[in-house]
Coordinates of C-alpha atoms in Angstrom, one line a residue:
Chain A
X1 CA 143.1 6.9 -39.9
X2 CA 146.6 6.7 -37.6
X3 CA 147.6 9.2 -35.4
X4 CA 150.4 11.2 -36.6
X5 CA 152.6 14.3 -35.4
X6 CA 152.2 17.2 -37.3
X7 CA 154.7 19.9 -38.0
X8 CA 155.7 22.8 -39.7
X9 CA 159.4 23.3 -40.5
X10 CA 161.2 27.0 -40.3
X11 CA 163.1 26.0 -43.4
X12 CA 163.8 23.4 -46.1
X13 CA 166.8 22.2 -44.0
X14 CA 164.9 21.3 -41.1
X15 CA 162.2 19.6 -43.0
X16 CA 165.2 17.4 -44.7
X17 CA 166.6 16.8 -41.2
X18 CA 163.4 15.3 -39.8
X19 CA 162.7 13.6 -43.0
X20 CA 166.0 11.9 -43.3
X21 CA 165.4 9.8 -40.1
X22 CA 162.7 7.8 -41.8
X23 CA 163.4 4.3 -42.8
X24 CA 162.1 4.8 -46.4
X25 CA 160.7 7.5 -48.8
X26 CA 158.5 5.0 -50.6
X27 CA 155.5 2.7 -49.9
X28 CA 155.1 3.0 -46.2
X29 CA 157.3 5.8 -45.2
X30 CA 156.9 6.9 -41.6
X31 CA 157.4 10.6 -42.2
X32 CA 155.6 12.2 -45.4
X33 CA 155.9 15.8 -46.6
X34 CA 152.3 17.1 -47.2
X35 CA 151.4 20.2 -49.3
X36 CA 148.2 19.8 -51.2
X37 CA 147.2 16.9 -49.6
X38 CA 145.1 15.6 -52.4
X39 CA 146.7 12.0 -52.8
X40 CA 148.3 11.8 -49.3
X41 CA 145.2 12.7 -47.1
X42 CA 143.3 10.4 -49.5
X43 CA 145.5 7.3 -48.9
X44 CA 145.6 8.0 -45.2
X45 CA 141.9 7.9 -45.0
X46 CA 142.4 4.6 -46.5
X47 CA 144.9 3.5 -44.4
X48 CA 147.2 2.9 -47.3
X49 CA 149.6 5.7 -46.2
X50 CA 150.2 5.5 -42.3
X51 CA 152.9 8.2 -41.8
X52 CA 153.5 8.7 -38.1
X53 CA 154.6 12.5 -38.7
X54 CA 153.8 14.9 -41.4
X55 CA 155.8 17.8 -42.5
X56 CA 153.9 20.7 -43.8
X57 CA 156.2 22.3 -46.4
X58 CA 153.3 24.7 -47.7
X59 CA 154.8 27.8 -45.9
X60 CA 158.6 27.1 -47.4
X61 CA 159.7 29.3 -50.2
X62 CA 159.1 26.9 -53.1
X63 CA 156.0 28.4 -54.6
X64 CA 157.5 30.5 -57.5
X65 CA 157.7 30.1 -61.4
X66 CA 161.0 31.9 -62.7
X67 CA 162.8 32.4 -65.8
X68 CA 166.1 30.6 -65.7
X69 CA 169.6 31.9 -67.1
X70 CA 169.4 30.0 -70.1
X71 CA 166.1 30.5 -71.2
X72 CA 164.0 27.8 -69.4
X73 CA 161.6 27.7 -66.6
X74 CA 162.0 27.0 -63.0
X75 CA 158.7 26.0 -61.0
X76 CA 158.6 25.7 -57.6
X77 CA 157.8 22.5 -55.7
X78 CA 154.6 24.0 -54.1
X79 CA 153.2 26.0 -57.3
X80 CA 149.8 24.9 -57.3
X81 CA 148.7 23.0 -60.7
X82 CA 146.0 25.8 -61.5
X83 CA 148.8 28.6 -61.2
X84 CA 151.2 26.5 -63.3
X85 CA 148.5 25.8 -66.1
X86 CA 147.3 29.2 -66.0
X87 CA 150.7 30.7 -66.1
X88 CA 151.3 33.1 -69.3
X89 CA 154.8 31.8 -70.1
X90 CA 153.4 28.2 -69.8
X91 CA 150.8 28.8 -71.8
X92 CA 152.9 30.6 -74.2
X93 CA 156.0 28.2 -74.7
X94 CA 155.1 25.3 -73.1
X95 CA 151.3 24.8 -73.7
X96 CA 151.4 21.0 -73.7
X97 CA 152.1 21.2 -69.9
X98 CA 149.0 23.8 -69.3
X99 CA 146.7 21.4 -71.7
X100 CA 147.8 18.2 -69.9
X101 CA 147.1 19.9 -66.4
X102 CA 143.9 21.5 -67.1
X103 CA 142.8 17.9 -68.7
X104 CA 143.3 16.2 -65.0
X105 CA 141.3 16.4 -61.9
X106 CA 138.9 19.1 -61.1
X107 CA 139.5 23.1 -60.5
X108 CA 139.3 22.5 -57.2
X109 CA 141.9 19.6 -57.0
X110 CA 144.2 21.8 -59.5
X111 CA 143.8 24.5 -56.6
X112 CA 145.3 22.1 -54.1
X113 CA 147.7 20.0 -55.8
X114 CA 151.2 20.9 -56.3
X115 CA 154.3 20.7 -58.9
X116 CA 156.1 17.9 -56.6
X117 CA 152.8 16.3 -55.2
X118 CA 151.8 15.7 -58.9
X119 CA 155.3 13.8 -59.5
X120 CA 154.5 11.6 -56.7
X121 CA 150.9 10.9 -57.6
X122 CA 150.0 7.2 -57.0
X123 CA 148.2 4.8 -58.8
X124 CA 144.3 4.3 -58.8
X125 CA 144.7 0.5 -59.0
X126 CA 141.9 -0.5 -56.8
X127 CA 143.8 -3.2 -55.3
X128 CA 146.5 -1.0 -54.4
X129 CA 143.6 1.2 -52.6
X130 CA 142.1 -1.5 -50.9
X131 CA 143.8 -2.7 -47.9
X132 CA 141.5 -5.6 -47.8
X133 CA 143.1 -6.8 -51.2
X134 CA 146.7 -8.3 -51.8
X135 CA 149.2 -5.8 -53.4
X136 CA 152.7 -6.3 -54.2
X137 CA 153.1 -2.6 -54.4
X138 CA 151.6 -1.9 -50.9
X139 CA 152.4 -5.1 -49.2
X140 CA 155.7 -6.6 -51.2
X141 CA 155.1 -10.1 -51.8
X142 CA 151.6 -10.3 -51.3
X143 CA 150.9 -11.1 -54.6
X144 CA 148.9 -9.0 -57.7
X145 CA 145.3 -9.8 -57.9
X146 CA 145.0 -7.4 -60.7
X147 CA 146.9 -9.4 -63.4
X148 CA 143.7 -12.0 -63.0
X149 CA 141.3 -9.6 -62.0
X150 CA 140.0 -5.9 -62.5
X151 CA 142.7 -4.5 -65.1
X152 CA 140.6 -2.8 -67.6
X153 CA 142.4 0.9 -66.4
X154 CA 145.7 -0.6 -66.0
X155 CA 149.0 -0.5 -67.8
X156 CA 150.3 -2.2 -70.9
X157 CA 153.9 -0.7 -71.1
X158 CA 156.5 -1.4 -68.6
X159 CA 154.4 -4.1 -66.3
X160 CA 155.8 -7.0 -64.7
X161 CA 154.7 -10.2 -63.2
X162 CA 154.6 -8.6 -59.6
X163 CA 152.8 -5.1 -60.7
X164 CA 150.6 -3.6 -63.7
X165 CA 149.5 -0.3 -61.9
X166 CA 149.3 2.8 -64.2
X167 CA 150.9 6.1 -63.5
X168 CA 148.0 8.3 -63.2
X169 CA 149.4 11.9 -63.8
X170 CA 148.9 13.9 -66.8
X171 CA 151.3 16.6 -65.7
X172 CA 154.1 14.1 -65.8
X173 CA 153.5 13.2 -69.3
X174 CA 153.9 16.6 -70.7
X175 CA 157.1 17.1 -68.5
X176 CA 158.4 13.9 -69.9
X177 CA 158.1 15.1 -73.4
X178 CA 159.6 18.6 -72.4
X179 CA 162.5 16.9 -71.1
X180 CA 161.9 18.4 -67.2
X181 CA 164.7 17.9 -64.7
X182 CA 163.8 17.4 -61.0
X183 CA 165.9 19.0 -58.4
X184 CA 166.2 17.3 -55.0
X185 CA 167.6 18.7 -51.7
X186 CA 168.5 15.9 -49.6
X187 CA 170.7 15.1 -46.5
X188 CA 173.5 14.6 -48.6
X189 CA 173.3 17.8 -50.7
X190 CA 171.7 18.7 -53.9
X191 CA 171.2 16.8 -57.3
X192 CA 169.5 17.2 -60.4
X193 CA 167.4 14.4 -61.7
X194 CA 166.4 13.8 -65.5
X195 CA 162.7 13.2 -65.9
X196 CA 163.0 9.6 -67.5
X197 CA 165.2 8.4 -64.3
X198 CA 163.0 9.8 -61.7
X199 CA 160.3 7.2 -61.8
X200 CA 161.2 3.4 -61.7
X201 CA 159.5 0.3 -63.5
X202 CA 158.1 -1.8 -61.1
X203 CA 160.0 -4.9 -61.7
X204 CA 160.1 -6.9 -58.7
X205 CA 160.3 -4.1 -56.5
X206 CA 157.0 -2.1 -57.2
X207 CA 157.0 -0.5 -53.7
X208 CA 159.7 1.7 -55.0
X209 CA 158.2 4.1 -57.6
X210 CA 161.0 6.8 -57.5
X211 CA 164.7 7.3 -56.8
X212 CA 163.9 9.4 -54.0
X213 CA 165.6 8.4 -50.6
X214 CA 164.7 9.2 -47.0
X215 CA 165.0 13.5 -46.2
X216 CA 164.8 13.9 -50.1
X217 CA 162.8 17.2 -50.8
X218 CA 162.1 18.2 -54.2
X219 CA 162.6 21.7 -54.6
X220 CA 161.9 22.5 -57.8
X221 CA 161.2 21.7 -61.7
X222 CA 163.1 23.2 -64.4
X223 CA 162.2 23.4 -68.0
X224 CA 164.7 23.8 -70.9
X225 CA 164.3 26.7 -73.2
X226 CA 161.2 26.0 -75.4
X227 CA 161.9 24.6 -79.1
X228 CA 161.4 27.7 -81.5
X229 CA 158.4 27.1 -83.5
X230 CA 157.4 23.7 -81.7
X231 CA 153.8 22.4 -82.0
X232 CA 152.3 21.2 -78.8
X233 CA 149.3 18.8 -78.1
X234 CA 148.2 16.9 -75.4
X235 CA 145.3 14.5 -76.3
X236 CA 143.5 12.7 -73.4
X237 CA 140.9 9.7 -73.9
X238 CA 138.9 8.7 -71.3
X239 CA 135.6 7.2 -69.9
X240 CA 133.9 10.6 -69.3
X241 CA 134.4 14.2 -71.1
X242 CA 135.9 15.7 -67.9
X243 CA 137.2 14.8 -64.2
X244 CA 138.3 11.3 -65.3
X245 CA 141.5 9.6 -65.6
X246 CA 143.0 8.7 -68.6
X247 CA 142.5 5.6 -70.5
X248 CA 145.4 6.6 -73.2
X249 CA 146.7 10.1 -73.4
X250 CA 149.6 11.5 -75.4
X251 CA 151.8 14.6 -75.4
X252 CA 153.2 15.6 -78.6
X253 CA 156.0 18.4 -79.1
X254 CA 157.0 18.6 -83.0
X255 CA 159.2 20.9 -85.0
X256 CA 158.6 20.9 -88.6
X257 CA 160.3 22.4 -91.7
X258 CA 157.7 22.4 -94.6
X259 CA 156.0 19.0 -94.5
X260 CA 158.9 17.2 -92.7
X261 CA 159.6 16.5 -89.1
X262 CA 162.5 17.8 -87.8
X263 CA 162.3 17.1 -84.2
X264 CA 159.6 15.1 -82.2
X265 CA 159.3 14.4 -78.4
X266 CA 156.4 12.1 -77.5
X267 CA 155.3 10.6 -74.3
X268 CA 152.5 8.5 -73.3
X269 CA 149.9 8.2 -70.5
X270 CA 147.2 6.0 -68.9
X271 CA 148.9 3.4 -70.4
X272 CA 152.4 3.0 -68.8
X273 CA 153.9 2.0 -65.2
X274 CA 155.5 5.2 -65.1
X275 CA 155.4 8.2 -67.5
X276 CA 156.1 7.1 -71.0
X277 CA 158.4 8.8 -73.2
X278 CA 158.5 7.0 -76.6
X279 CA 162.3 7.4 -77.9
X280 CA 160.7 4.9 -80.4
X281 CA 158.3 7.0 -81.9
X282 CA 160.5 10.1 -82.0
X283 CA 163.2 7.8 -84.3
X284 CA 160.0 6.8 -86.4
X285 CA 159.2 10.6 -87.0
X286 CA 162.0 12.7 -87.6
X287 CA 163.2 13.3 -91.1
X288 CA 159.9 11.7 -92.1
X289 CA 156.8 13.3 -94.1
X290 CA 154.3 14.6 -91.5
X291 CA 151.6 12.7 -93.1
X292 CA 149.1 9.8 -91.5
X293 CA 151.6 6.8 -92.7
X294 CA 154.2 8.4 -90.9
X295 CA 152.3 8.9 -87.7
X296 CA 150.9 5.2 -87.9
X297 CA 154.1 4.3 -88.0
X298 CA 155.3 6.0 -85.0
X299 CA 152.4 4.8 -83.1
X300 CA 153.1 1.0 -83.9
X301 CA 156.7 1.8 -83.1
X302 CA 155.5 3.4 -79.3
X303 CA 153.2 0.5 -78.8
X304 CA 155.3 -2.4 -80.0
X305 CA 156.1 -3.9 -76.6
X306 CA 153.0 -3.2 -75.1
X307 CA 151.6 -6.4 -73.1
X308 CA 147.7 -6.7 -72.9
X309 CA 146.0 -8.0 -69.8
X310 CA 142.8 -9.9 -69.7
X311 CA 140.6 -6.6 -69.9
X312 CA 142.9 -3.9 -71.4
X313 CA 143.8 -5.1 -74.6
X314 CA 141.7 -2.5 -76.1
X315 CA 144.1 0.1 -74.7
X316 CA 147.0 -0.8 -77.1
X317 CA 144.8 0.5 -80.5
X318 CA 143.3 3.3 -78.3
X319 CA 146.8 4.3 -77.6
X320 CA 148.0 4.1 -81.1
X321 CA 145.3 6.1 -82.4
X322 CA 145.2 8.6 -79.6
X323 CA 149.3 9.2 -80.7
X324 CA 148.4 9.4 -84.3
X325 CA 145.6 12.1 -84.0
X326 CA 147.8 14.0 -81.4
X327 CA 150.5 14.2 -84.1
X328 CA 148.2 14.8 -86.9
X329 CA 146.6 17.5 -84.7
X330 CA 150.0 19.3 -83.7
X331 CA 151.3 18.9 -87.2
X332 CA 148.3 20.9 -88.9
X333 CA 148.2 23.7 -86.0
Chain B
X1 CA 113.3 28.5 -43.5
X2 CA 112.8 32.4 -43.2
X3 CA 109.2 31.7 -43.0
X4 CA 109.3 29.6 -39.9
X5 CA 108.1 31.2 -36.9
X6 CA 110.8 32.7 -34.7
X7 CA 110.0 30.0 -32.0
X8 CA 110.4 27.2 -33.8
X9 CA 113.3 24.8 -34.1
X10 CA 115.4 24.9 -37.1
X11 CA 115.6 21.4 -39.1
X12 CA 119.2 20.9 -37.9
X13 CA 118.1 21.5 -34.0
X14 CA 115.1 19.2 -34.6
X15 CA 117.6 16.8 -36.1
X16 CA 120.0 17.2 -33.2
X17 CA 117.2 16.6 -31.0
X18 CA 115.5 13.7 -32.0
X19 CA 118.6 11.7 -32.9
X20 CA 119.9 12.4 -29.4
X21 CA 116.5 11.2 -27.9
X22 CA 116.5 8.4 -30.3
X23 CA 120.2 7.4 -29.3
X24 CA 119.3 7.7 -25.8
X25 CA 116.4 5.4 -26.0
X26 CA 118.4 2.9 -27.9
X27 CA 121.1 2.8 -25.1
X28 CA 118.4 2.5 -22.5
X29 CA 116.9 -0.4 -24.3
X30 CA 120.1 -2.5 -24.8
X31 CA 121.1 -2.0 -21.2
X32 CA 118.2 -1.8 -19.3
X33 CA 119.7 0.8 -17.0
X34 CA 118.7 4.7 -16.5
X35 CA 119.8 7.2 -19.0
X36 CA 122.3 9.6 -18.1
X37 CA 122.7 12.7 -19.5
X38 CA 126.7 13.4 -20.8
X39 CA 128.1 16.3 -22.4
X40 CA 128.5 14.1 -25.3
X41 CA 125.1 15.5 -27.2
X42 CA 126.7 18.9 -27.0
X43 CA 130.3 18.2 -28.2
X44 CA 130.5 21.1 -30.7
X45 CA 131.5 24.0 -28.5
X46 CA 133.5 26.7 -29.0
X47 CA 136.5 25.0 -27.7
X48 CA 135.7 21.6 -29.3
X49 CA 135.7 18.2 -27.6
X50 CA 138.4 17.1 -25.3
X51 CA 140.7 14.7 -27.4
X52 CA 144.0 13.2 -26.6
X53 CA 146.6 14.8 -28.6
X54 CA 144.4 17.4 -29.8
X55 CA 146.3 20.9 -30.8
X56 CA 145.4 24.4 -30.5
X57 CA 145.0 26.2 -33.6
X58 CA 143.1 29.7 -34.8
X59 CA 141.2 29.4 -38.0
X60 CA 139.8 32.3 -39.6
X61 CA 136.5 31.3 -40.9
X62 CA 133.8 33.7 -42.4
X63 CA 135.7 36.7 -41.2
X64 CA 135.8 35.4 -37.9
X65 CA 138.8 34.3 -35.7
X66 CA 137.9 30.6 -33.9
X67 CA 140.4 29.4 -31.0
X68 CA 139.9 25.4 -31.5
X69 CA 141.7 22.3 -30.3
X70 CA 141.5 19.6 -32.9
X71 CA 143.1 16.1 -33.3
X72 CA 145.5 16.7 -36.0
X73 CA 143.8 13.7 -38.4
X74 CA 140.6 16.3 -38.3
X75 CA 139.9 17.3 -41.7
X76 CA 139.0 21.0 -42.5
X77 CA 135.6 19.5 -43.4
X78 CA 135.2 17.9 -40.1
X79 CA 136.6 20.7 -38.3
X80 CA 134.0 23.0 -40.2
X81 CA 131.2 21.0 -39.5
X82 CA 131.6 19.2 -36.2
X83 CA 134.1 21.6 -34.4
X84 CA 132.6 25.0 -35.4
X85 CA 129.2 23.7 -36.3
X86 CA 128.9 25.0 -39.7
X87 CA 126.9 22.5 -41.4
X88 CA 126.2 24.4 -44.5
X89 CA 129.4 22.4 -46.2
X90 CA 128.6 19.1 -46.7
X91 CA 130.4 15.5 -46.5
X92 CA 129.9 13.6 -49.5
X93 CA 132.4 11.2 -50.6
X94 CA 135.1 12.3 -48.5
X95 CA 137.6 11.4 -51.0
X96 CA 137.8 14.3 -53.4
X97 CA 135.6 12.8 -56.0
X98 CA 132.1 14.9 -55.3
X99 CA 132.7 18.3 -54.5
X100 CA 129.9 18.3 -52.0
X101 CA 132.7 19.7 -49.4
X102 CA 133.8 22.6 -51.6
X103 CA 134.6 25.7 -49.6
X104 CA 137.4 28.6 -50.4
X105 CA 140.6 29.0 -49.0
X106 CA 142.2 32.6 -49.5
X107 CA 139.4 33.0 -52.1
X108 CA 140.1 29.8 -54.2
X109 CA 137.9 26.5 -54.2
X110 CA 139.3 23.5 -52.4
X111 CA 138.0 20.1 -51.4
X112 CA 137.8 20.6 -47.8
X113 CA 138.0 16.8 -47.1
X114 CA 141.4 16.4 -48.8
X115 CA 143.2 18.8 -46.4
X116 CA 143.8 18.6 -42.5
X117 CA 142.4 21.6 -40.4
X118 CA 146.2 22.2 -38.9
X119 CA 147.3 23.4 -42.2
X120 CA 144.9 26.1 -42.7
X121 CA 146.0 28.4 -39.7
X122 CA 146.2 31.9 -40.5
X123 CA 144.1 31.3 -44.0
X124 CA 141.0 33.1 -44.8
X125 CA 138.4 30.4 -45.1
X126 CA 135.0 31.0 -46.4
X127 CA 132.1 28.5 -46.4
X128 CA 128.8 28.8 -47.7
X129 CA 127.3 30.6 -44.4
X130 CA 130.1 33.3 -45.4
X131 CA 129.0 34.4 -48.6
X132 CA 125.0 34.9 -47.9
X133 CA 122.1 34.0 -46.0
X134 CA 118.5 33.6 -46.2
X135 CA 117.7 37.6 -45.9
X136 CA 120.8 38.2 -47.7
X137 CA 121.4 36.0 -51.1
X138 CA 124.7 36.1 -52.7
X139 CA 123.5 36.7 -56.4
X140 CA 124.6 33.2 -57.1
X141 CA 122.5 31.6 -54.4
X142 CA 119.4 33.6 -55.9
X143 CA 120.6 32.2 -59.5
X144 CA 120.3 28.8 -58.3
X145 CA 116.5 29.4 -56.5
X146 CA 115.4 31.3 -59.8
X147 CA 116.9 28.4 -62.3
X148 CA 115.9 25.8 -59.8
X149 CA 119.5 24.4 -60.0
X150 CA 119.1 21.8 -57.5
X151 CA 116.6 18.9 -56.5
X152 CA 117.5 17.3 -53.1
X153 CA 120.0 20.3 -52.2
X154 CA 122.7 18.2 -50.8
X155 CA 125.4 19.2 -53.4
X156 CA 124.0 22.7 -53.4
X157 CA 126.4 24.4 -51.4
X158 CA 129.3 22.8 -52.9
X159 CA 128.1 23.8 -56.5
X160 CA 127.5 27.1 -55.3
X161 CA 131.2 27.7 -53.6
X162 CA 132.5 26.2 -56.9
X163 CA 130.6 28.5 -59.3
X164 CA 131.3 31.7 -57.0
X165 CA 134.7 30.8 -57.1
X166 CA 134.4 30.2 -60.9
X167 CA 133.3 33.9 -61.7
X168 CA 137.0 35.0 -60.9
X169 CA 138.6 31.8 -63.0
X170 CA 139.8 32.0 -66.6
X171 CA 136.7 30.3 -67.9
X172 CA 135.4 30.7 -71.7
X173 CA 132.0 32.6 -72.5
X174 CA 130.0 29.2 -73.7
X175 CA 128.2 26.6 -71.7
X176 CA 130.8 23.9 -72.4
X177 CA 133.5 25.9 -70.6
X178 CA 131.3 26.3 -67.7
X179 CA 130.6 22.5 -67.7
X180 CA 134.4 21.5 -67.5
X181 CA 135.2 23.9 -65.0
X182 CA 132.3 22.6 -62.9
X183 CA 133.1 18.8 -63.6
X184 CA 134.3 18.4 -59.8
X185 CA 131.0 18.9 -58.3
X186 CA 128.7 16.1 -59.1
X187 CA 124.8 16.3 -58.5
X188 CA 123.2 13.0 -58.4
X189 CA 119.9 14.6 -58.7
X190 CA 121.4 15.4 -62.3
X191 CA 120.2 19.3 -62.1
X192 CA 123.4 20.2 -64.0
X193 CA 121.2 22.1 -67.0
X194 CA 119.7 24.3 -64.5
X195 CA 123.0 24.6 -62.8
X196 CA 124.7 26.0 -65.7
X197 CA 121.8 28.0 -66.4
X198 CA 122.3 29.8 -62.8
X199 CA 125.9 30.1 -63.4
X200 CA 125.5 31.7 -66.6
X201 CA 122.7 34.0 -65.7
X202 CA 125.0 35.5 -63.1
X203 CA 128.0 35.6 -65.5
X204 CA 126.0 38.0 -67.9
X205 CA 124.9 40.1 -65.2
X206 CA 128.1 40.6 -64.1

């Protein structure tokens, strides 16, 4: 591991001022905030991340879960995943978020990992994690051996000629379906970013994964007021029953009147280069009868643009069945 | 271990001594020169080794404050094992995938391999040595013995630290719930059934 200076800022402003001196907030950043460490320390051991300075934000007052004035929820950046998943309000009003978090990682990792850290969780693509291999995300322009190599776990949605790495987060899939907003303080002040605009598609710049700039500190995430009477399901399919990343997952928030779907928010995990909100599936659901035919149509719509790689074509049908089953489960809950 | 005569070396002292001797023999053999004893064999002093760029920290481990000097890169796991010399906590994968390094920080279980020691100043750290010893077993340690919840024993301290933390976490009553919450602790010997039995035995008595 490369050497680094370690600091604990007195307040958010000091943390931001230090981080703002970095050249980038993306892959290869020379300054990194650290909270749980579950992604960053791992990648530093692999020399995939080599920051010269670490800013420990654990002591900043960003660890609260509070109600907002408009009936929603404010989740601090350093709220641990386990605290968020086990929060009574989250379990009651945003259960898809609780289900998603508890479907990810292990109890130990959930005790460490934070809300903001999970938003910035890095891909598990083995080429990204191995500095002996080429990787456009880690070393722009070096190539993507995954496209002709081991890509069984990688993405079928949102890929490019340069990168097919999967976003591994479960929490983010639920937040996409809940229409969360990410709040950032930076060198130029504060701003709010809609969840769907926070993560970037790889395109020709896979090293850029989010819209964050040097100095940007995620302070909290807000969730809008819960949809009255909504039915929420997170379904995750994987190679093991527990402690494994998704091959495909689906987060579903449904509202119904009788047997008709009146509102739907759908997001997919394990198949996209970013947490994958599917407006196409939502359009196919709203106003339709909540039956198997509708759910299958929605699943077909969600995966219409999917592009299989040499080893992961099975994910397309798997993701369709995953979404259809999640919708059926929600509708009959 | 408690049946050993008081004067006999512990297994670890034995391994440290023989490893040092083997290394010295290897050095002597390769360069053909005299073996010079250095302090290197005993780097685990209370002050820690003298390392360039080391920073002073105080860690509270098993109720005792330890003033240490550590390289900022030192993980909590390496600090516990190599600097403080509490070797009950094990290093398995060193990437948060196996759970062998599980300790408690402020009463909650974490993977000590995935955080830096400098991040834990002022926090209450508990290792396997802190929850019970050969003459005062924690009920979970006793249950692992009674249920044969191990084979080679390498993952055991991590399993027990996870299991002790689980007792205070939201967890359903059935075996499936225990298995789910213990999934972050891998046992290559496959002692899972007996581990679950041990945990359920303690939960039933609680």
